[in-house]
PDB file of C-alpha atoms in Angstrom:
ATOM      1  CA  MET Z 354       0.708 101.292  80.823  1.00 47.00           C
ATOM      2  CA  LYS Z 355       3.443 103.370  79.233  1.00 53.00           C
ATOM      3  CA  MET Z 356       6.985 101.998  79.096  1.00 51.00           C
ATOM      4  CA  SER Z 357       9.872 104.307  79.946  1.00 54.00           C
ATOM      5  CA  ALA Z 358      12.586 104.973  77.380  1.00 50.00           C
ATOM      6  CA  VAL Z 359      15.159 103.149  79.559  1.00 43.00           C
ATOM      7  CA  ALA Z 360      12.940 100.081  79.945  1.00 47.00           C
ATOM      8  CA  PHE Z 361      12.253 100.053  76.197  1.00 41.00           C
ATOM      9  CA  ALA Z 362      15.993 100.226  75.442  1.00 42.00           C
ATOM     10  CA  ARG Z 363      16.675  97.334  77.814  1.00 44.00           C
ATOM     11  CA  LEU Z 364      13.966  95.304  76.107  1.00 41.00           C
ATOM     12  CA  LEU Z 365      15.589  95.880  72.724  1.00 42.00           C
ATOM     13  CA  LEU Z 366      19.019  94.919  74.034  1.00 40.00           C
ATOM     14  CA  LEU Z 367      17.980  91.651  75.682  1.00 38.00           C
ATOM     15  CA  PRO Z 368      18.154  89.498  72.508  1.00 40.00           C
ATOM     16  CA  LEU Z 369      21.580  90.912  71.658  1.00 39.00           C
ATOM     17  CA  LEU Z 370      22.904  90.275  75.143  1.00 35.00           C
ATOM     18  CA  ALA Z 371      21.514  86.757  75.150  1.00 37.00           C
ATOM     19  CA  ALA Z 372      23.157  86.025  71.810  1.00 39.00           C
ATOM     20  CA  ALA Z 373      26.493  87.338  73.043  1.00 37.00           C
ATOM     21  CA  VAL Z 374      26.345  85.263  76.225  1.00 35.00           C
ATOM     22  CA  GLY Z 375      25.375  82.211  74.216  1.00 36.00           C
ATOM     23  CA  ARG Z 376      28.349  82.596  71.875  1.00 39.00           C
ATOM     24  CA  VAL Z 377      30.862  82.989  74.659  1.00 40.00           C
ATOM     25  CA  GLY Z 378      29.250  80.430  76.917  1.00 42.00           C
ATOM     26  CA  THR Z 379      29.334  77.604  74.400  1.00 74.00           C
ATOM     27  CA  ILE Z 380      33.020  76.916  75.041  1.00 92.00           C
ATOM     28  CA  PRO Z 381      34.416  75.628  78.349  1.00 93.00           C
ATOM     29  CA  PRO Z 382      36.283  77.960  80.726  1.00 93.00           C
ATOM     30  CA  HIS Z 383      39.944  78.281  79.734  1.00 92.00           C
ATOM     31  CA  ALA Z 384      41.090  76.904  83.090  1.00 93.00           C
ATOM     32  CA  GLN Z 385      39.381  73.588  82.365  1.00 94.00           C
ATOM     33  CA  VAL Z 386      41.896  72.405  79.811  1.00 96.00           C
ATOM     34  CA  ALA Z 387      40.773  68.798  79.452  1.00 97.00           C
ATOM     35  CA  ARG Z 388      37.198  69.901  78.848  1.00 96.00           C
ATOM     36  CA  MET Z 389      38.395  72.356  76.248  1.00 96.00           C
ATOM     37  CA  ALA Z 390      40.298  69.601  74.445  1.00 97.00           C
ATOM     38  CA  ARG Z 391      37.227  67.379  74.412  1.00 97.00           C
ATOM     39  CA  TYR Z 392      35.061  70.259  73.220  1.00 96.00           C
ATOM     40  CA  VAL Z 393      37.324  71.143  70.289  1.00 97.00           C
ATOM     41  CA  VAL Z 394      37.657  67.527  69.157  1.00 97.00           C
ATOM     42  CA  ASN Z 395      33.893  67.029  69.266  1.00 96.00           C
ATOM     43  CA  SER Z 396      33.249  70.302  67.436  1.00 95.00           C
ATOM     44  CA  CYS Z 397      35.504  69.541  64.466  1.00 97.00           C
ATOM     45  CA  ASP Z 398      34.629  67.519  61.373  1.00 97.00           C
ATOM     46  CA  TRP Z 399      38.126  67.382  59.935  1.00 98.00           C
ATOM     47  CA  CYS Z 400      41.739  67.513  61.015  1.00 98.00           C
ATOM     48  CA  SER Z 401      45.205  68.111  59.659  1.00 98.00           C
ATOM     49  CA  MET Z 402      47.283  64.957  60.028  1.00 98.00           C
ATOM     50  CA  ALA Z 403      51.074  65.133  59.992  1.00 98.00           C
ATOM     51  CA  THR Z 404      53.020  62.010  59.103  1.00 98.00           C
ATOM     52  CA  ILE Z 405      56.666  61.300  58.328  1.00 98.00           C
ATOM     53  CA  SER Z 406      56.757  60.957  54.575  1.00 98.00           C
ATOM     54  CA  THR Z 407      57.887  57.780  52.858  1.00 98.00           C
ATOM     55  CA  HIS Z 408      57.568  59.286  49.379  1.00 97.00           C
ATOM     56  CA  LYS Z 409      60.288  60.896  47.303  1.00 97.00           C
ATOM     57  CA  PRO Z 410      61.481  63.622  47.426  1.00 97.00           C
ATOM     58  CA  LEU Z 411      60.133  64.092  50.978  1.00 97.00           C
ATOM     59  CA  VAL Z 412      61.352  60.854  52.564  1.00 98.00           C
ATOM     60  CA  GLY Z 413      61.893  61.428  56.282  1.00 97.00           C
ATOM     61  CA  LEU Z 414      60.298  64.893  56.270  1.00 98.00           C
ATOM     62  CA  PRO Z 415      56.979  65.992  57.812  1.00 98.00           C
ATOM     63  CA  PHE Z 416      53.980  65.779  55.500  1.00 98.00           C
ATOM     64  CA  SER Z 417      50.570  67.251  56.371  1.00 98.00           C
ATOM     65  CA  ASN Z 418      47.239  66.211  54.900  1.00 98.00           C
ATOM     66  CA  VAL Z 419      43.520  66.724  55.589  1.00 98.00           C
ATOM     67  CA  PHE Z 420      41.208  63.973  56.847  1.00 98.00           C
ATOM     68  CA  SER Z 421      37.606  63.796  57.924  1.00 98.00           C
ATOM     69  CA  VAL Z 422      37.272  62.855  61.582  1.00 98.00           C
ATOM     70  CA  SER Z 423      34.595  62.213  64.201  1.00 98.00           C
ATOM     71  CA  ASP Z 424      34.511  61.244  67.853  1.00 97.00           C
ATOM     72  CA  GLY Z 425      30.739  60.731  67.799  1.00 95.00           C
ATOM     73  CA  PRO Z 426      27.542  62.780  67.822  1.00 92.00           C
ATOM     74  CA  ARG Z 427      27.568  66.466  68.625  1.00 89.00           C
ATOM     75  CA  GLN Z 428      27.694  67.033  72.385  1.00 86.00           C
ATOM     76  CA  GLN Z 429      27.970  63.281  72.988  1.00 88.00           C
ATOM     77  CA  GLY Z 430      31.455  62.492  71.721  1.00 94.00           C
ATOM     78  CA  SER Z 431      33.650  59.757  73.164  1.00 96.00           C
ATOM     79  CA  GLY Z 432      36.851  61.738  72.641  1.00 97.00           C
ATOM     80  CA  VAL Z 433      38.257  59.033  70.356  1.00 98.00           C
ATOM     81  CA  PRO Z 434      39.204  60.465  66.942  1.00 98.00           C
ATOM     82  CA  TYR Z 435      37.931  57.969  64.346  1.00 98.00           C
ATOM     83  CA  LEU Z 436      38.970  58.028  60.695  1.00 98.00           C
ATOM     84  CA  TYR Z 437      37.949  56.224  57.497  1.00 98.00           C
ATOM     85  CA  LEU Z 438      41.080  55.376  55.547  1.00 98.00           C
ATOM     86  CA  THR Z 439      42.191  53.725  52.339  1.00 98.00           C
ATOM     87  CA  PRO Z 440      45.613  52.162  51.689  1.00 98.00           C
ATOM     88  CA  LEU Z 441      45.663  54.048  48.373  1.00 98.00           C
ATOM     89  CA  GLU Z 442      46.114  57.363  50.217  1.00 98.00           C
ATOM     90  CA  VAL Z 443      49.707  58.634  50.453  1.00 98.00           C
ATOM     91  CA  SER Z 444      49.491  59.501  54.163  1.00 98.00           C
ATOM     92  CA  VAL Z 445      48.081  56.066  54.950  1.00 98.00           C
ATOM     93  CA  GLN Z 446      51.067  54.590  53.145  1.00 98.00           C
ATOM     94  CA  ASP Z 447      53.264  56.650  55.455  1.00 98.00           C
ATOM     95  CA  ILE Z 448      51.332  55.308  58.455  1.00 98.00           C
ATOM     96  CA  LYS Z 449      51.974  51.731  57.345  1.00 98.00           C
ATOM     97  CA  ILE Z 450      55.695  52.372  57.798  1.00 98.00           C
ATOM     98  CA  ASN Z 451      55.440  54.675  60.819  1.00 98.00           C
ATOM     99  CA  PRO Z 452      52.031  54.911  62.546  1.00 98.00           C
ATOM    100  CA  GLU Z 453      53.080  57.830  64.757  1.00 98.00           C
ATOM    101  CA  VAL Z 454      51.215  60.980  63.725  1.00 98.00           C
ATOM    102  CA  SER Z 455      49.947  64.312  64.987  1.00 98.00           C
ATOM    103  CA  LEU Z 456      46.428  65.632  64.451  1.00 98.00           C
ATOM    104  CA  ALA Z 457      45.513  69.317  64.673  1.00 98.00           C
ATOM    105  CA  MET Z 458      41.956  70.593  65.106  1.00 98.00           C
ATOM    106  CA  THR Z 459      40.783  74.171  65.573  1.00 98.00           C
ATOM    107  CA  LEU Z 460      37.576  76.058  66.203  1.00 97.00           C
ATOM    108  CA  ALA Z 461      38.429  78.007  63.054  1.00 98.00           C
ATOM    109  CA  GLU Z 462      36.584  75.106  61.404  1.00 97.00           C
ATOM    110  CA  THR Z 463      33.414  76.303  63.108  1.00 95.00           C
ATOM    111  CA  ASP Z 464      31.869  79.772  63.126  1.00 94.00           C
ATOM    112  CA  TYR Z 465      33.113  80.493  66.666  1.00 96.00           C
ATOM    113  CA  CYS Z 466      36.305  82.339  65.721  1.00 97.00           C
ATOM    114  CA  ARG Z 467      34.717  84.210  62.824  1.00 95.00           C
ATOM    115  CA  LYS Z 468      31.786  85.426  64.896  1.00 95.00           C
ATOM    116  CA  ASN Z 469      34.096  86.596  67.659  1.00 96.00           C
ATOM    117  CA  GLY Z 470      36.580  88.254  65.287  1.00 97.00           C
ATOM    118  CA  TYR Z 471      39.466  85.882  66.076  1.00 98.00           C
ATOM    119  CA  ASP Z 472      42.102  85.168  63.442  1.00 98.00           C
ATOM    120  CA  PRO Z 473      42.769  81.409  63.056  1.00 98.00           C
ATOM    121  CA  GLN Z 474      46.314  81.955  64.371  1.00 98.00           C
ATOM    122  CA  SER Z 475      45.120  83.834  67.453  1.00 98.00           C
ATOM    123  CA  PRO Z 476      45.429  81.909  70.742  1.00 97.00           C
ATOM    124  CA  LEU Z 477      41.788  82.820  71.342  1.00 97.00           C
ATOM    125  CA  CYS Z 478      40.797  80.706  68.344  1.00 98.00           C
ATOM    126  CA  CYS Z 479      41.048  77.493  70.348  1.00 98.00           C
ATOM    127  CA  ARG Z 480      43.023  74.586  68.940  1.00 98.00           C
ATOM    128  CA  VAL Z 481      44.129  71.113  69.988  1.00 98.00           C
ATOM    129  CA  MET Z 482      47.107  69.054  68.864  1.00 98.00           C
ATOM    130  CA  LEU Z 483      46.956  65.304  69.482  1.00 98.00           C
ATOM    131  CA  SER Z 484      49.833  62.913  68.948  1.00 98.00           C
ATOM    132  CA  GLY Z 485      49.883  59.137  69.057  1.00 98.00           C
ATOM    133  CA  THR Z 486      49.583  56.141  66.773  1.00 98.00           C
ATOM    134  CA  ILE Z 487      46.993  55.305  64.132  1.00 98.00           C
ATOM    135  CA  VAL Z 488      45.564  51.790  64.529  1.00 98.00           C
ATOM    136  CA  LYS Z 489      42.924  49.844  62.649  1.00 98.00           C
ATOM    137  CA  VAL Z 490      39.994  49.132  64.956  1.00 98.00           C
ATOM    138  CA  ASN Z 491      38.587  45.654  65.545  1.00 98.00           C
ATOM    139  CA  GLU Z 492      35.205  44.518  64.232  1.00 97.00           C
ATOM    140  CA  THR Z 493      33.340  45.482  67.405  1.00 97.00           C
ATOM    141  CA  GLU Z 494      34.787  48.988  67.535  1.00 98.00           C
ATOM    142  CA  ALA Z 495      34.363  49.356  63.758  1.00 98.00           C
ATOM    143  CA  LYS Z 496      30.591  49.531  64.333  1.00 98.00           C
ATOM    144  CA  ILE Z 497      31.114  52.431  66.745  1.00 98.00           C
ATOM    145  CA  ALA Z 498      33.519  54.154  64.353  1.00 98.00           C
ATOM    146  CA  LYS Z 499      31.148  53.699  61.402  1.00 98.00           C
ATOM    147  CA  LYS Z 500      28.248  55.250  63.304  1.00 97.00           C
ATOM    148  CA  ALA Z 501      30.397  58.154  64.476  1.00 98.00           C
ATOM    149  CA  LEU Z 502      31.822  58.905  61.033  1.00 98.00           C
ATOM    150  CA  PHE Z 503      28.835  58.234  58.789  1.00 98.00           C
ATOM    151  CA  GLN Z 504      26.592  60.409  60.940  1.00 97.00           C
ATOM    152  CA  ARG Z 505      28.902  63.398  60.436  1.00 97.00           C
ATOM    153  CA  HIS Z 506      29.996  62.457  56.911  1.00 98.00           C
ATOM    154  CA  PRO Z 507      27.102  60.551  55.257  1.00 98.00           C
ATOM    155  CA  VAL Z 508      28.753  60.721  51.819  1.00 98.00           C
ATOM    156  CA  MET Z 509      31.328  58.212  53.092  1.00 98.00           C
ATOM    157  CA  ALA Z 510      28.751  55.438  52.648  1.00 97.00           C
ATOM    158  CA  ASN Z 511      28.992  55.948  48.877  1.00 97.00           C
ATOM    159  CA  TRP Z 512      32.772  56.034  48.544  1.00 98.00           C
ATOM    160  CA  PRO Z 513      34.156  53.390  46.101  1.00 97.00           C
ATOM    161  CA  SER Z 514      34.282  49.989  47.821  1.00 93.00           C
ATOM    162  CA  GLY Z 515      37.224  48.994  45.650  1.00 96.00           C
ATOM    163  CA  HIS Z 516      39.433  51.396  47.594  1.00 98.00           C
ATOM    164  CA  ARG Z 517      39.498  48.947  50.528  1.00 97.00           C
ATOM    165  CA  TRP Z 518      38.333  51.432  53.153  1.00 98.00           C
ATOM    166  CA  PHE Z 519      38.850  50.596  56.813  1.00 98.00           C
ATOM    167  CA  PHE Z 520      38.067  52.257  60.137  1.00 98.00           C
ATOM    168  CA  ALA Z 521      40.917  53.482  62.289  1.00 98.00           C
ATOM    169  CA  LYS Z 522      41.494  55.626  65.371  1.00 98.00           C
ATOM    170  CA  LEU Z 523      44.234  57.637  67.011  1.00 98.00           C
ATOM    171  CA  ASN Z 524      45.615  56.062  70.178  1.00 98.00           C
ATOM    172  CA  ILE Z 525      46.386  59.326  71.944  1.00 98.00           C
ATOM    173  CA  THR Z 526      49.636  59.652  73.881  1.00 98.00           C
ATOM    174  CA  ASN Z 527      50.077  63.436  74.103  1.00 98.00           C
ATOM    175  CA  ILE Z 528      47.695  66.407  74.027  1.00 98.00           C
ATOM    176  CA  TRP Z 529      48.455  70.117  73.673  1.00 98.00           C
ATOM    177  CA  VAL Z 530      45.851  72.853  73.968  1.00 98.00           C
ATOM    178  CA  LEU Z 531      46.125  76.508  72.967  1.00 98.00           C
ATOM    179  CA  ASP Z 532      42.984  78.436  73.872  1.00 97.00           C
ATOM    180  CA  TYR Z 533      44.248  81.628  75.511  1.00 97.00           C
ATOM    181  CA  TYR Z 534      47.315  83.812  75.969  1.00 97.00           C
ATOM    182  CA  GLY Z 535      50.255  82.365  77.885  1.00 96.00           C
ATOM    183  CA  GLY Z 536      51.349  79.457  75.721  1.00 97.00           C
ATOM    184  CA  MET Z 537      50.474  75.821  75.262  1.00 97.00           C
ATOM    185  CA  LYS Z 538      48.914  73.728  78.002  1.00 98.00           C
ATOM    186  CA  THR Z 539      49.173  69.952  78.212  1.00 98.00           C
ATOM    187  CA  VAL Z 540      46.605  67.325  79.132  1.00 98.00           C
ATOM    188  CA  THR Z 541      47.212  63.649  79.841  1.00 98.00           C
ATOM    189  CA  PRO Z 542      45.078  61.075  78.017  1.00 98.00           C
ATOM    190  CA  GLU Z 543      43.653  60.061  81.392  1.00 98.00           C
ATOM    191  CA  GLU Z 544      42.552  63.631  82.132  1.00 98.00           C
ATOM    192  CA  TYR Z 545      41.188  63.973  78.619  1.00 98.00           C
ATOM    193  CA  TYR Z 546      39.015  60.870  78.677  1.00 97.00           C
ATOM    194  CA  SER Z 547      37.778  61.439  82.225  1.00 96.00           C
ATOM    195  CA  ALA Z 548      36.706  65.027  81.491  1.00 95.00           C
ATOM    196  CA  LYS Z 549      33.026  65.767  81.184  1.00 81.00           C
ATOM    197  CA  PRO Z 550      32.828  67.905  78.046  1.00 69.00           C
ATOM    198  CA  GLU Z 551      31.414  71.383  78.501  1.00 59.00           C
ATOM    199  CA  TYR Z 552      28.927  72.162  75.781  1.00 56.00           C
ATOM    200  CA  GLU Z 553      25.970  74.306  76.741  1.00 50.00           C
ATOM    201  CA  ARG Z 554      26.562  75.874  80.144  1.00 45.00           C
ATOM    202  CA  ASN Z 555      27.479  79.546  80.309  1.00 35.00           C
ATOM    203  CA  PHE Z 556      30.448  80.850  82.256  1.00 35.00           C
ATOM    204  CA  ILE Z 557      28.119  82.496  84.736  1.00 35.00           C
ATOM    205  CA  ASP Z 558      27.018  79.013  85.809  1.00 36.00           C
ATOM    206  CA  GLU Z 559      30.522  78.091  86.967  1.00 34.00           C
TER     207      GLU Z 559
END
């Protein structure tokens, strides 16, 4: 049976269309802000943490630094940003004096923005800003934090033990999301933690 030129063209285009739908459909709809926040946090392996510096000549001024982070396995995150910290680190020394920080995470860390042609500063390159306090977790939660972090960052297991590493988390108090035109959107911690993250469903399923 001969295939028409139109049918043949459609057959060739199917893989391209499927790939395009898959790329777009892997993020939650923009209207579902809490899901978007959960998605970005789970997608990112590192964050920018802003503290209030306690070191000269920046005492009292904002200071930003990079930290590895994990909220758990891909597509199964808890939403809790866990960190592996040492008191030798300058930002951790800031936290000892003032534990209030802000974390920023963006899909520019992934290939989503690059594949879709979005500049990291574009609102379409989704980002989340979390503020709250950094706290050391207890022994029970440390097991959860260790599993979450070491799965994403296995090299952590070999970091020098003499640096007195400890597991910590951000107790989130405020959440801002920028994932589309129109400015920042806010999410409460309650909305954030109660959201069912959107990972694999396409927009057409909504």
